[in-house]
């Protein structure tokens, strides 16, 4: 347990030490030993500009440094951290977008004299800039300015960005219009009036070709339920639905021909009259050949 705790403490100390060293190394550009000179900043680099990384600037200090980079690149000043400077505007930080060691209030792009963190995102910086510190007070202070060297955006790039943005906006607008039109078309479609399912009685031709499905004696269920594909045919003498147990079912999918019954008087001899009537009937003389 003690060994694990010792290893954990050693790791934390290593991480913190590296963090402090990295923070100190971020103040890569110091002005105190480069006043009134030019300093090159490599392309695609970032860092901080300060007067001295290990202390404050002395009272009544004035120092200006011109920073430049490669052609096609710009030096962008992003954050001005003046939280450790006097708050009575006795000390100034000027930033000019050119080489100007006399950078002041009139010629500077930005200038700050009060405590706080200030940003200059609205300034279009160039290939060469000048930072000037002017202290007119007996107090001391610390400042840091974040910079970034990046490739310059040309007018052609700006036009391309504008065109791409316009095309994207038009596509979004067209999509919204199409969706609205599609919803309107759906509202114009009339509702489908589908009639409800009804039970239709079989007509005469259907009944004529129907075959009895099963005799009543072979059915175990007496419920009035029609099997699939079958139709109920009430027997003769039932004007309305019959009672349970007197149902006859016919399969309409297997028609058969019903037997033909000859009409009365055709193919049959009439029955003989009663005996009393036969005695009263006239007698016919037998014919002789």
PDB file of C-alpha atoms in Angstrom:
ATOM      1  CA  UNK A   1       0.000   0.000   0.000  1.00  0.00           C
ATOM      2  CA  UNK A   2       2.761   2.429   0.893  1.00  0.00           C
ATOM      3  CA  UNK A   3       4.592   1.574  -2.339  1.00  0.00           C
ATOM      4  CA  UNK A   4       1.517   2.358  -4.439  1.00  0.00           C
ATOM      5  CA  UNK A   5       1.040   5.682  -2.671  1.00  0.00           C
ATOM      6  CA  UNK A   6       4.677   6.610  -3.274  1.00  0.00           C
ATOM      7  CA  UNK A   7       4.384   5.793  -6.975  1.00  0.00           C
ATOM      8  CA  UNK A   8       1.193   7.873  -7.253  1.00  0.00           C
ATOM      9  CA  UNK A   9       2.824  10.879  -5.567  1.00  0.00           C
ATOM     10  CA  UNK A  10       5.840  10.614  -7.868  1.00  0.00           C
ATOM     11  CA  UNK A  11       3.633  10.549 -10.949  1.00  0.00           C
ATOM     12  CA  UNK A  12       1.627  13.567  -9.797  1.00  0.00           C
ATOM     13  CA  UNK A  13       4.817  15.492  -9.065  1.00  0.00           C
ATOM     14  CA  UNK A  14       6.137  14.663 -12.530  1.00  0.00           C
ATOM     15  CA  UNK A  15       2.936  15.774 -14.227  1.00  0.00           C
ATOM     16  CA  UNK A  16       2.775  19.018 -12.254  1.00  0.00           C
ATOM     17  CA  UNK A  17       6.422  19.801 -12.890  1.00  0.00           C
ATOM     18  CA  UNK A  18       5.976  19.222 -16.621  1.00  0.00           C
ATOM     19  CA  UNK A  19       2.893  21.428 -16.565  1.00  0.00           C
ATOM     20  CA  UNK A  20       4.724  24.291 -14.841  1.00  0.00           C
ATOM     21  CA  UNK A  21       7.654  23.955 -17.208  1.00  0.00           C
ATOM     22  CA  UNK A  22       5.279  23.901 -20.188  1.00  0.00           C
ATOM     23  CA  UNK A  23       3.493  26.998 -18.883  1.00  0.00           C
ATOM     24  CA  UNK A  24       6.782  28.826 -18.472  1.00  0.00           C
ATOM     25  CA  UNK A  25       7.923  27.752 -21.924  1.00  0.00           C
ATOM     26  CA  UNK A  26       4.743  29.165 -23.456  1.00  0.00           C
ATOM     27  CA  UNK A  27       6.100  32.694 -22.864  1.00  0.00           C
ATOM     28  CA  UNK A  28       8.492  32.222 -25.718  1.00  0.00           C
ATOM     29  CA  UNK A  29       9.033  35.841 -26.692  1.00  0.00           C
ATOM     30  CA  UNK A  30      10.512  38.244 -24.158  1.00  0.00           C
ATOM     31  CA  UNK A  31      10.819  41.960 -24.918  1.00  0.00           C
ATOM     32  CA  UNK A  32      13.189  43.186 -22.230  1.00  0.00           C
ATOM     33  CA  UNK A  33      16.370  42.330 -24.172  1.00  0.00           C
ATOM     34  CA  UNK A  34      15.020  43.091 -27.671  1.00  0.00           C
ATOM     35  CA  UNK A  35      13.713  46.637 -27.288  1.00  0.00           C
ATOM     36  CA  UNK A  36      13.774  48.699 -30.530  1.00  0.00           C
ATOM     37  CA  UNK A  37      14.681  45.654 -32.631  1.00  0.00           C
ATOM     38  CA  UNK A  38      13.000  43.282 -35.092  1.00  0.00           C
ATOM     39  CA  UNK A  39      12.191  39.666 -34.186  1.00  0.00           C
ATOM     40  CA  UNK A  40      11.292  36.879 -36.610  1.00  0.00           C
ATOM     41  CA  UNK A  41       8.395  34.538 -35.764  1.00  0.00           C
ATOM     42  CA  UNK A  42       8.337  31.251 -37.727  1.00  0.00           C
ATOM     43  CA  UNK A  43       5.280  30.231 -39.725  1.00  0.00           C
ATOM     44  CA  UNK A  44       2.612  28.046 -38.056  1.00  0.00           C
ATOM     45  CA  UNK A  45       3.883  28.899 -34.574  1.00  0.00           C
ATOM     46  CA  UNK A  46       1.997  29.981 -31.481  1.00  0.00           C
ATOM     47  CA  UNK A  47       3.068  31.436 -28.175  1.00  0.00           C
ATOM     48  CA  UNK A  48       2.998  34.426 -25.870  1.00  0.00           C
ATOM     49  CA  UNK A  49       4.760  37.790 -25.805  1.00  0.00           C
ATOM     50  CA  UNK A  50       5.708  39.240 -22.436  1.00  0.00           C
ATOM     51  CA  UNK A  51       8.233  41.659 -21.069  1.00  0.00           C
ATOM     52  CA  UNK A  52      10.015  39.105 -18.858  1.00  0.00           C
ATOM     53  CA  UNK A  53       8.893  35.570 -18.132  1.00  0.00           C
ATOM     54  CA  UNK A  54      10.408  35.531 -14.636  1.00  0.00           C
ATOM     55  CA  UNK A  55       9.305  38.896 -13.273  1.00  0.00           C
ATOM     56  CA  UNK A  56       7.641  42.253 -13.664  1.00  0.00           C
ATOM     57  CA  UNK A  57       8.692  45.122 -15.854  1.00  0.00           C
ATOM     58  CA  UNK A  58      10.360  47.949 -13.873  1.00  0.00           C
ATOM     59  CA  UNK A  59       8.704  51.337 -13.322  1.00  0.00           C
ATOM     60  CA  UNK A  60       8.872  53.960 -16.067  1.00  0.00           C
ATOM     61  CA  UNK A  61       9.667  51.383 -18.722  1.00  0.00           C
ATOM     62  CA  UNK A  62       9.300  52.029 -22.449  1.00  0.00           C
ATOM     63  CA  UNK A  63      10.046  49.263 -24.958  1.00  0.00           C
ATOM     64  CA  UNK A  64       8.899  48.492 -28.516  1.00  0.00           C
ATOM     65  CA  UNK A  65       9.592  45.360 -30.619  1.00  0.00           C
ATOM     66  CA  UNK A  66       8.660  44.726 -34.243  1.00  0.00           C
ATOM     67  CA  UNK A  67       7.662  41.129 -35.061  1.00  0.00           C
ATOM     68  CA  UNK A  68       7.515  39.806 -38.624  1.00  0.00           C
ATOM     69  CA  UNK A  69       7.042  36.461 -40.371  1.00  0.00           C
ATOM     70  CA  UNK A  70       7.209  34.832 -43.816  1.00  0.00           C
ATOM     71  CA  UNK A  71       5.382  36.142 -46.855  1.00  0.00           C
ATOM     72  CA  UNK A  72       1.893  34.745 -47.173  1.00  0.00           C
ATOM     73  CA  UNK A  73       1.471  34.498 -43.391  1.00  0.00           C
ATOM     74  CA  UNK A  74       0.045  36.844 -40.781  1.00  0.00           C
ATOM     75  CA  UNK A  75       0.699  37.341 -37.062  1.00  0.00           C
ATOM     76  CA  UNK A  76      -2.630  37.369 -35.231  1.00  0.00           C
ATOM     77  CA  UNK A  77      -2.794  38.822 -31.720  1.00  0.00           C
ATOM     78  CA  UNK A  78      -5.669  37.145 -29.888  1.00  0.00           C
ATOM     79  CA  UNK A  79      -5.760  37.636 -26.098  1.00  0.00           C
ATOM     80  CA  UNK A  80      -4.206  40.500 -24.106  1.00  0.00           C
ATOM     81  CA  UNK A  81      -3.923  39.433 -20.468  1.00  0.00           C
ATOM     82  CA  UNK A  82      -3.373  42.577 -18.409  1.00  0.00           C
ATOM     83  CA  UNK A  83      -4.712  41.348 -15.072  1.00  0.00           C
ATOM     84  CA  UNK A  84      -1.391  42.080 -13.307  1.00  0.00           C
ATOM     85  CA  UNK A  85      -1.031  45.645 -14.591  1.00  0.00           C
ATOM     86  CA  UNK A  86      -2.058  48.874 -12.811  1.00  0.00           C
ATOM     87  CA  UNK A  87      -5.682  49.824 -13.173  1.00  0.00           C
ATOM     88  CA  UNK A  88      -5.254  53.603 -13.390  1.00  0.00           C
ATOM     89  CA  UNK A  89      -4.225  53.728 -17.087  1.00  0.00           C
ATOM     90  CA  UNK A  90      -0.734  54.859 -16.167  1.00  0.00           C
ATOM     91  CA  UNK A  91       0.742  51.969 -18.184  1.00  0.00           C
ATOM     92  CA  UNK A  92      -0.218  51.243 -21.820  1.00  0.00           C
ATOM     93  CA  UNK A  93       0.151  48.404 -24.264  1.00  0.00           C
ATOM     94  CA  UNK A  94       0.000  49.488 -27.917  1.00  0.00           C
ATOM     95  CA  UNK A  95      -0.216  47.155 -30.918  1.00  0.00           C
ATOM     96  CA  UNK A  96       0.318  48.504 -34.458  1.00  0.00           C
ATOM     97  CA  UNK A  97      -0.339  46.551 -37.621  1.00  0.00           C
ATOM     98  CA  UNK A  98       2.972  47.596 -39.147  1.00  0.00           C
ATOM     99  CA  UNK A  99       6.556  48.388 -38.289  1.00  0.00           C
ATOM    100  CA  UNK A 100       6.263  51.466 -36.073  1.00  0.00           C
ATOM    101  CA  UNK A 101       8.474  51.830 -33.008  1.00  0.00           C
ATOM    102  CA  UNK A 102       6.557  55.000 -32.068  1.00  0.00           C
ATOM    103  CA  UNK A 103       3.231  53.181 -31.993  1.00  0.00           C
ATOM    104  CA  UNK A 104       0.816  55.241 -29.910  1.00  0.00           C
ATOM    105  CA  UNK A 105      -2.871  55.909 -29.412  1.00  0.00           C
ATOM    106  CA  UNK A 106      -3.381  57.467 -32.835  1.00  0.00           C
ATOM    107  CA  UNK A 107      -1.503  54.898 -34.948  1.00  0.00           C
ATOM    108  CA  UNK A 108      -2.257  51.718 -33.028  1.00  0.00           C
ATOM    109  CA  UNK A 109      -4.822  49.124 -34.044  1.00  0.00           C
ATOM    110  CA  UNK A 110      -5.593  48.388 -30.393  1.00  0.00           C
ATOM    111  CA  UNK A 111      -4.352  49.804 -27.102  1.00  0.00           C
ATOM    112  CA  UNK A 112      -5.242  48.850 -23.530  1.00  0.00           C
ATOM    113  CA  UNK A 113      -4.495  50.457 -20.177  1.00  0.00           C
ATOM    114  CA  UNK A 114      -6.786  48.733 -17.653  1.00  0.00           C
ATOM    115  CA  UNK A 115      -6.840  45.392 -15.977  1.00  0.00           C
ATOM    116  CA  UNK A 116      -8.543  42.387 -17.522  1.00  0.00           C
ATOM    117  CA  UNK A 117      -8.323  40.058 -20.501  1.00  0.00           C
ATOM    118  CA  UNK A 118      -8.989  41.771 -23.824  1.00  0.00           C
ATOM    119  CA  UNK A 119      -9.513  40.217 -27.247  1.00  0.00           C
ATOM    120  CA  UNK A 120      -8.854  41.651 -30.693  1.00  0.00           C
ATOM    121  CA  UNK A 121     -10.695  39.174 -32.914  1.00  0.00           C
ATOM    122  CA  UNK A 122     -12.116  41.991 -35.027  1.00  0.00           C
ATOM    123  CA  UNK A 123      -8.645  43.200 -36.119  1.00  0.00           C
ATOM    124  CA  UNK A 124      -7.146  41.972 -39.404  1.00  0.00           C
ATOM    125  CA  UNK A 125      -3.498  41.608 -38.589  1.00  0.00           C
ATOM    126  CA  UNK A 126      -0.696  41.533 -41.151  1.00  0.00           C
ATOM    127  CA  UNK A 127       2.759  40.116 -41.788  1.00  0.00           C
ATOM    128  CA  UNK A 128       4.442  42.658 -39.503  1.00  0.00           C
ATOM    129  CA  UNK A 129       3.264  44.035 -36.144  1.00  0.00           C
ATOM    130  CA  UNK A 130       4.761  46.199 -33.400  1.00  0.00           C
ATOM    131  CA  UNK A 131       4.192  45.827 -29.648  1.00  0.00           C
ATOM    132  CA  UNK A 132       5.038  48.840 -27.467  1.00  0.00           C
ATOM    133  CA  UNK A 133       5.000  49.055 -23.668  1.00  0.00           C
ATOM    134  CA  UNK A 134       4.763  52.488 -22.081  1.00  0.00           C
ATOM    135  CA  UNK A 135       4.885  52.795 -18.293  1.00  0.00           C
ATOM    136  CA  UNK A 136       4.592  56.197 -16.664  1.00  0.00           C
ATOM    137  CA  UNK A 137       4.185  55.148 -13.080  1.00  0.00           C
ATOM    138  CA  UNK A 138       6.313  54.032 -10.203  1.00  0.00           C
ATOM    139  CA  UNK A 139       4.510  50.669  -9.972  1.00  0.00           C
ATOM    140  CA  UNK A 140       5.417  47.484 -11.774  1.00  0.00           C
ATOM    141  CA  UNK A 141       3.333  45.040 -13.764  1.00  0.00           C
ATOM    142  CA  UNK A 142       3.081  41.818 -15.810  1.00  0.00           C
ATOM    143  CA  UNK A 143       1.327  41.214 -19.122  1.00  0.00           C
ATOM    144  CA  UNK A 144       1.132  38.466 -21.725  1.00  0.00           C
ATOM    145  CA  UNK A 145      -0.096  38.623 -25.316  1.00  0.00           C
ATOM    146  CA  UNK A 146      -1.148  35.452 -27.145  1.00  0.00           C
ATOM    147  CA  UNK A 147      -0.092  35.299 -30.786  1.00  0.00           C
ATOM    148  CA  UNK A 148      -0.580  32.874 -33.657  1.00  0.00           C
ATOM    149  CA  UNK A 149       1.243  32.778 -36.992  1.00  0.00           C
ATOM    150  CA  UNK A 150      -1.056  31.357 -39.658  1.00  0.00           C
ATOM    151  CA  UNK A 151      -1.487  31.370 -43.394  1.00  0.00           C
ATOM    152  CA  UNK A 152      -3.102  34.502 -44.744  1.00  0.00           C
ATOM    153  CA  UNK A 153      -6.586  34.234 -46.235  1.00  0.00           C
ATOM    154  CA  UNK A 154      -6.757  35.747 -49.694  1.00  0.00           C
ATOM    155  CA  UNK A 155      -9.711  37.503 -51.263  1.00  0.00           C
ATOM    156  CA  UNK A 156     -10.282  34.409 -53.393  1.00  0.00           C
ATOM    157  CA  UNK A 157     -10.662  32.281 -50.287  1.00  0.00           C
ATOM    158  CA  UNK A 158     -13.142  34.758 -48.878  1.00  0.00           C
ATOM    159  CA  UNK A 159     -15.179  34.646 -52.094  1.00  0.00           C
ATOM    160  CA  UNK A 160     -15.173  30.849 -52.023  1.00  0.00           C
ATOM    161  CA  UNK A 161     -16.409  30.830 -48.425  1.00  0.00           C
ATOM    162  CA  UNK A 162     -19.168  33.270 -49.321  1.00  0.00           C
ATOM    163  CA  UNK A 163     -20.262  31.213 -52.344  1.00  0.00           C
ATOM    164  CA  UNK A 164     -20.281  27.986 -50.351  1.00  0.00           C
ATOM    165  CA  UNK A 165     -22.334  29.640 -47.619  1.00  0.00           C
ATOM    166  CA  UNK A 166     -24.851  31.003 -50.129  1.00  0.00           C
ATOM    167  CA  UNK A 167     -25.208  27.591 -51.823  1.00  0.00           C
ATOM    168  CA  UNK A 168     -25.752  25.895 -48.472  1.00  0.00           C
ATOM    169  CA  UNK A 169     -28.388  28.462 -47.505  1.00  0.00           C
ATOM    170  CA  UNK A 170     -30.196  28.007 -50.848  1.00  0.00           C
ATOM    171  CA  UNK A 171     -30.191  24.205 -50.450  1.00  0.00           C
ATOM    172  CA  UNK A 172     -31.675  24.499 -46.973  1.00  0.00           C
ATOM    173  CA  UNK A 173     -34.340  26.913 -48.231  1.00  0.00           C
ATOM    174  CA  UNK A 174     -35.267  24.657 -51.163  1.00  0.00           C
ATOM    175  CA  UNK A 175     -35.533  21.670 -48.835  1.00  0.00           C
ATOM    176  CA  UNK A 176     -37.877  23.572 -46.520  1.00  0.00           C
ATOM    177  CA  UNK A 177     -40.048  24.704 -49.451  1.00  0.00           C
ATOM    178  CA  UNK A 178     -40.266  21.158 -50.875  1.00  0.00           C
ATOM    179  CA  UNK A 179     -41.260  19.777 -47.493  1.00  0.00           C
ATOM    180  CA  UNK A 180     -43.972  22.387 -47.071  1.00  0.00           C
ATOM    181  CA  UNK A 181     -45.319  21.731 -50.601  1.00  0.00           C
ATOM    182  CA  UNK A 182     -45.366  17.983 -49.946  1.00  0.00           C
ATOM    183  CA  UNK A 183     -47.363  18.520 -46.769  1.00  0.00           C
ATOM    184  CA  UNK A 184     -49.853  20.724 -48.659  1.00  0.00           C
ATOM    185  CA  UNK A 185     -50.295  18.051 -51.353  1.00  0.00           C
ATOM    186  CA  UNK A 186     -50.976  15.441 -48.710  1.00  0.00           C
ATOM    187  CA  UNK A 187     -53.675  17.662 -47.240  1.00  0.00           C
ATOM    188  CA  UNK A 188     -55.388  17.970 -50.673  1.00  0.00           C
ATOM    189  CA  UNK A 189     -55.776  14.198 -51.133  1.00  0.00           C
ATOM    190  CA  UNK A 190     -59.421  13.278 -50.381  1.00  0.00           C
ATOM    191  CA  UNK A 191     -60.088  10.672 -47.795  1.00  0.00           C
ATOM    192  CA  UNK A 192     -60.854   7.189 -49.056  1.00  0.00           C
ATOM    193  CA  UNK A 193     -64.484   6.323 -48.321  1.00  0.00           C
ATOM    194  CA  UNK A 194     -64.211   2.588 -47.913  1.00  0.00           C
ATOM    195  CA  UNK A 195     -67.615   1.070 -47.108  1.00  0.00           C
ATOM    196  CA  UNK A 196     -67.733  -1.255 -44.151  1.00  0.00           C
ATOM    197  CA  UNK A 197     -67.754  -4.978 -44.733  1.00  0.00           C
ATOM    198  CA  UNK A 198     -71.261  -6.375 -45.042  1.00  0.00           C
ATOM    199  CA  UNK A 199     -72.660  -9.886 -45.071  1.00  0.00           C
ATOM    200  CA  UNK A 200     -74.338 -10.601 -48.386  1.00  0.00           C
ATOM    201  CA  UNK A 201     -76.900 -13.356 -48.822  1.00  0.00           C
ATOM    202  CA  UNK A 202     -76.277 -15.859 -51.627  1.00  0.00           C
ATOM    203  CA  UNK A 203     -78.349 -15.431 -54.737  1.00  0.00           C
ATOM    204  CA  UNK A 204     -80.444 -18.118 -56.397  1.00  0.00           C
ATOM    205  CA  UNK A 205     -77.741 -19.281 -58.815  1.00  0.00           C
ATOM    206  CA  UNK A 206     -75.290 -19.687 -55.945  1.00  0.00           C
ATOM    207  CA  UNK A 207     -77.745 -21.746 -53.970  1.00  0.00           C
ATOM    208  CA  UNK A 208     -78.555 -23.866 -57.010  1.00  0.00           C
ATOM    209  CA  UNK A 209     -74.912 -24.869 -57.463  1.00  0.00           C
ATOM    210  CA  UNK A 210     -74.180 -25.321 -53.773  1.00  0.00           C
ATOM    211  CA  UNK A 211     -73.649 -28.667 -52.113  1.00  0.00           C
ATOM    212  CA  UNK A 212     -74.549 -29.569 -48.569  1.00  0.00           C
ATOM    213  CA  UNK A 213     -71.388 -29.508 -46.463  1.00  0.00           C
ATOM    214  CA  UNK A 214     -72.195 -31.970 -43.698  1.00  0.00           C
ATOM    215  CA  UNK A 215     -75.317 -33.544 -42.194  1.00  0.00           C
ATOM    216  CA  UNK A 216     -76.541 -32.303 -38.904  1.00  0.00           C
ATOM    217  CA  UNK A 217     -75.901 -35.633 -37.197  1.00  0.00           C
ATOM    218  CA  UNK A 218     -72.158 -35.407 -37.878  1.00  0.00           C
ATOM    219  CA  UNK A 219     -71.744 -31.979 -36.338  1.00  0.00           C
ATOM    220  CA  UNK A 220     -70.715 -31.756 -32.706  1.00  0.00           C
ATOM    221  CA  UNK A 221     -70.945 -27.971 -32.320  1.00  0.00           C
ATOM    222  CA  UNK A 222     -74.343 -26.290 -32.269  1.00  0.00           C
ATOM    223  CA  UNK A 223     -72.936 -22.763 -32.343  1.00  0.00           C
ATOM    224  CA  UNK A 224     -74.106 -20.476 -35.107  1.00  0.00           C
ATOM    225  CA  UNK A 225     -70.604 -20.028 -36.621  1.00  0.00           C
ATOM    226  CA  UNK A 226     -69.920 -20.206 -40.361  1.00  0.00           C
ATOM    227  CA  UNK A 227     -66.747 -22.133 -41.344  1.00  0.00           C
ATOM    228  CA  UNK A 228     -64.337 -20.292 -43.696  1.00  0.00           C
ATOM    229  CA  UNK A 229     -65.524 -20.376 -47.316  1.00  0.00           C
ATOM    230  CA  UNK A 230     -69.003 -21.681 -46.441  1.00  0.00           C
ATOM    231  CA  UNK A 231     -72.389 -20.011 -46.497  1.00  0.00           C
ATOM    232  CA  UNK A 232     -75.445 -20.692 -44.410  1.00  0.00           C
ATOM    233  CA  UNK A 233     -78.626 -21.716 -46.296  1.00  0.00           C
ATOM    234  CA  UNK A 234     -81.789 -21.873 -44.206  1.00  0.00           C
ATOM    235  CA  UNK A 235     -83.931 -24.930 -44.830  1.00  0.00           C
ATOM    236  CA  UNK A 236     -87.435 -24.731 -46.255  1.00  0.00           C
ATOM    237  CA  UNK A 237     -90.074 -23.549 -43.859  1.00  0.00           C
ATOM    238  CA  UNK A 238     -87.783 -21.170 -41.930  1.00  0.00           C
ATOM    239  CA  UNK A 239     -88.527 -17.559 -42.968  1.00  0.00           C
ATOM    240  CA  UNK A 240     -86.029 -16.268 -40.412  1.00  0.00           C
ATOM    241  CA  UNK A 241     -82.883 -17.584 -38.804  1.00  0.00           C
ATOM    242  CA  UNK A 242     -83.455 -21.101 -37.482  1.00  0.00           C
ATOM    243  CA  UNK A 243     -82.829 -22.251 -33.984  1.00  0.00           C
ATOM    244  CA  UNK A 244     -79.478 -23.624 -33.023  1.00  0.00           C
ATOM    245  CA  UNK A 245     -79.028 -27.209 -34.116  1.00  0.00           C
ATOM    246  CA  UNK A 246     -81.115 -26.856 -37.337  1.00  0.00           C
ATOM    247  CA  UNK A 247     -78.394 -25.357 -39.520  1.00  0.00           C
ATOM    248  CA  UNK A 248     -77.474 -26.648 -42.954  1.00  0.00           C
ATOM    249  CA  UNK A 249     -74.062 -25.664 -44.461  1.00  0.00           C
ATOM    250  CA  UNK A 250     -73.119 -25.721 -48.122  1.00  0.00           C
ATOM    251  CA  UNK A 251     -69.671 -25.537 -49.632  1.00  0.00           C
ATOM    252  CA  UNK A 252     -69.719 -22.929 -52.428  1.00  0.00           C
ATOM    253  CA  UNK A 253     -66.261 -23.898 -53.691  1.00  0.00           C
ATOM    254  CA  UNK A 254     -67.383 -27.439 -54.738  1.00  0.00           C
ATOM    255  CA  UNK A 255     -70.637 -26.975 -56.668  1.00  0.00           C
ATOM    256  CA  UNK A 256     -72.661 -30.015 -57.744  1.00  0.00           C
ATOM    257  CA  UNK A 257     -75.716 -30.270 -59.938  1.00  0.00           C
ATOM    258  CA  UNK A 258     -78.950 -30.772 -58.041  1.00  0.00           C
ATOM    259  CA  UNK A 259     -81.141 -33.670 -59.214  1.00  0.00           C
ATOM    260  CA  UNK A 260     -83.924 -32.683 -61.601  1.00  0.00           C
ATOM    261  CA  UNK A 261     -87.467 -33.457 -60.484  1.00  0.00           C
ATOM    262  CA  UNK A 262     -89.990 -33.879 -63.371  1.00  0.00           C
ATOM    263  CA  UNK A 263     -93.127 -31.748 -63.172  1.00  0.00           C
ATOM    264  CA  UNK A 264     -96.307 -33.275 -61.949  1.00  0.00           C
ATOM    265  CA  UNK A 265     -98.231 -35.069 -64.760  1.00  0.00           C
ATOM    266  CA  UNK A 266     -95.214 -35.836 -66.900  1.00  0.00           C
ATOM    267  CA  UNK A 267     -93.947 -39.419 -66.932  1.00  0.00           C
ATOM    268  CA  UNK A 268     -96.373 -40.642 -64.225  1.00  0.00           C
ATOM    269  CA  UNK A 269     -99.787 -42.355 -64.460  1.00  0.00           C
ATOM    270  CA  UNK A 270    -102.603 -40.727 -62.537  1.00  0.00           C
ATOM    271  CA  UNK A 271    -103.792 -42.668 -59.484  1.00  0.00           C
ATOM    272  CA  UNK A 272    -106.940 -44.789 -59.880  1.00  0.00           C
ATOM    273  CA  UNK A 273    -110.253 -43.349 -58.685  1.00  0.00           C
ATOM    274  CA  UNK A 274    -111.933 -44.661 -55.573  1.00  0.00           C
ATOM    275  CA  UNK A 275    -113.991 -47.822 -55.833  1.00  0.00           C
ATOM    276  CA  UNK A 276    -117.387 -46.123 -55.506  1.00  0.00           C
ATOM    277  CA  UNK A 277    -116.542 -43.586 -58.191  1.00  0.00           C
ATOM    278  CA  UNK A 278    -115.239 -46.322 -60.464  1.00  0.00           C
ATOM    279  CA  UNK A 279    -118.636 -48.094 -60.322  1.00  0.00           C
ATOM    280  CA  UNK A 280    -120.386 -44.959 -61.517  1.00  0.00           C
ATOM    281  CA  UNK A 281    -117.996 -44.315 -64.349  1.00  0.00           C
ATOM    282  CA  UNK A 282    -119.312 -45.123 -67.878  1.00  0.00           C
ATOM    283  CA  UNK A 283    -118.077 -48.300 -69.226  1.00  0.00           C
ATOM    284  CA  UNK A 284    -116.470 -48.512 -72.609  1.00  0.00           C
ATOM    285  CA  UNK A 285    -117.257 -51.282 -74.932  1.00  0.00           C
ATOM    286  CA  UNK A 286    -114.330 -53.409 -75.736  1.00  0.00           C
ATOM    287  CA  UNK A 287    -113.139 -52.921 -79.227  1.00  0.00           C
ATOM    288  CA  UNK A 288    -112.650 -55.775 -81.519  1.00  0.00           C
ATOM    289  CA  UNK A 289    -109.982 -55.953 -83.982  1.00  0.00           C
TER     290      UNK A 289
END
